[in-house]
């Protein structure tokens, strides 16, 4: 309204869309290093990551690693259901290939950073930055960016204030990956 108060929202969840150019390079590096460090060197699918996850999961007799590229994760978030299945994985790969044929890596990354769930109804990196640190996404420190990058794996169990020890371990792991 005229006083700057929210009247209505297009989403039920807490979401703030932001352009990639307005996200700090540190935040982008943190996400890419932990979610898909070969993002810029593979196509829609990270075949090495998929094979690694398949072998690891077979050896552990369960799903302990994911092998989805950032593009595959975005495809799942936009078009598919969360429960794992071979059908979903095949559709995820199909949609990821279509997305990579249609959009640039920058556009896919921008969409991903605006779409990912980061806990407490925060969708997207800008909403999470405001929620957790009361800062714009371009003002984050390395440690804060690493905290946020750690969240997609398990937002409820890696909360930076409620599960400080686990979140700090994961944050440090993200920083190591960034290095």
Short mmCIF file of N, CA, C and O in Angstrom, two decimals, residues 63 76 80-92:
data_model
loop_
_atom_site.label_atom_id
_atom_site.label_comp_id
_atom_site.label_asym_id
_atom_site.label_seq_id
_atom_site.Cartn_x
_atom_site.Cartn_y
_atom_site.Cartn_z
N UNK A 63 19.23 -44.98 -0.14
CA UNK A 63 19.56 -43.72 -0.79
C UNK A 63 20.29 -42.83 0.21
O UNK A 63 19.68 -42.31 1.14
N UNK A 76 12.67 -31.04 -11.14
CA UNK A 76 11.86 -31.72 -10.13
C UNK A 76 11.01 -30.72 -9.36
O UNK A 76 9.82 -30.92 -9.15
N UNK A 80 7.64 -31.81 -11.12
CA UNK A 80 7.46 -33.19 -10.68
C UNK A 80 7.10 -33.29 -9.20
O UNK A 80 6.89 -32.29 -8.53
N UNK A 81 7.05 -34.49 -8.71
CA UNK A 81 6.68 -34.77 -7.34
C UNK A 81 7.94 -35.10 -6.53
O UNK A 81 8.95 -35.51 -7.08
N UNK A 82 7.89 -34.93 -5.20
CA UNK A 82 9.10 -35.13 -4.40
C UNK A 82 9.50 -36.59 -4.15
O UNK A 82 10.67 -36.88 -3.96
N UNK A 83 8.55 -37.52 -4.15
CA UNK A 83 8.87 -38.91 -3.82
C UNK A 83 9.76 -39.53 -4.90
O UNK A 83 9.45 -39.46 -6.09
N UNK A 84 10.87 -40.16 -4.48
CA UNK A 84 11.77 -40.74 -5.46
C UNK A 84 11.19 -41.97 -6.15
O UNK A 84 10.51 -42.77 -5.53
N UNK A 85 11.46 -42.07 -7.43
CA UNK A 85 11.08 -43.25 -8.21
C UNK A 85 11.89 -43.20 -9.50
O UNK A 85 12.41 -42.16 -9.89
N UNK A 86 11.98 -44.35 -10.16
CA UNK A 86 12.69 -44.37 -11.44
C UNK A 86 11.95 -43.54 -12.49
O UNK A 86 12.57 -42.90 -13.33
N UNK A 87 10.63 -43.54 -12.43
CA UNK A 87 9.84 -42.74 -13.38
C UNK A 87 10.14 -41.26 -13.18
O UNK A 87 10.38 -40.53 -14.15
N UNK A 88 10.14 -40.81 -11.92
CA UNK A 88 10.43 -39.40 -11.66
C UNK A 88 11.83 -39.05 -12.11
O UNK A 88 12.07 -38.01 -12.71
N UNK A 89 12.79 -39.93 -11.86
CA UNK A 89 14.18 -39.67 -12.25
C UNK A 89 14.30 -39.55 -13.78
O UNK A 89 15.02 -38.68 -14.28
N UNK A 90 13.60 -40.40 -14.51
CA UNK A 90 13.63 -40.33 -15.97
C UNK A 90 12.99 -39.03 -16.47
O UNK A 90 13.54 -38.37 -17.36
N UNK A 91 11.85 -38.66 -15.89
CA UNK A 91 11.21 -37.40 -16.28
C UNK A 91 12.06 -36.20 -15.90
O UNK A 91 12.13 -35.22 -16.64
N UNK A 92 12.70 -36.28 -14.76
CA UNK A 92 13.61 -35.22 -14.30
C UNK A 92 14.72 -35.01 -15.34
O UNK A 92 15.02 -33.88 -15.71
#
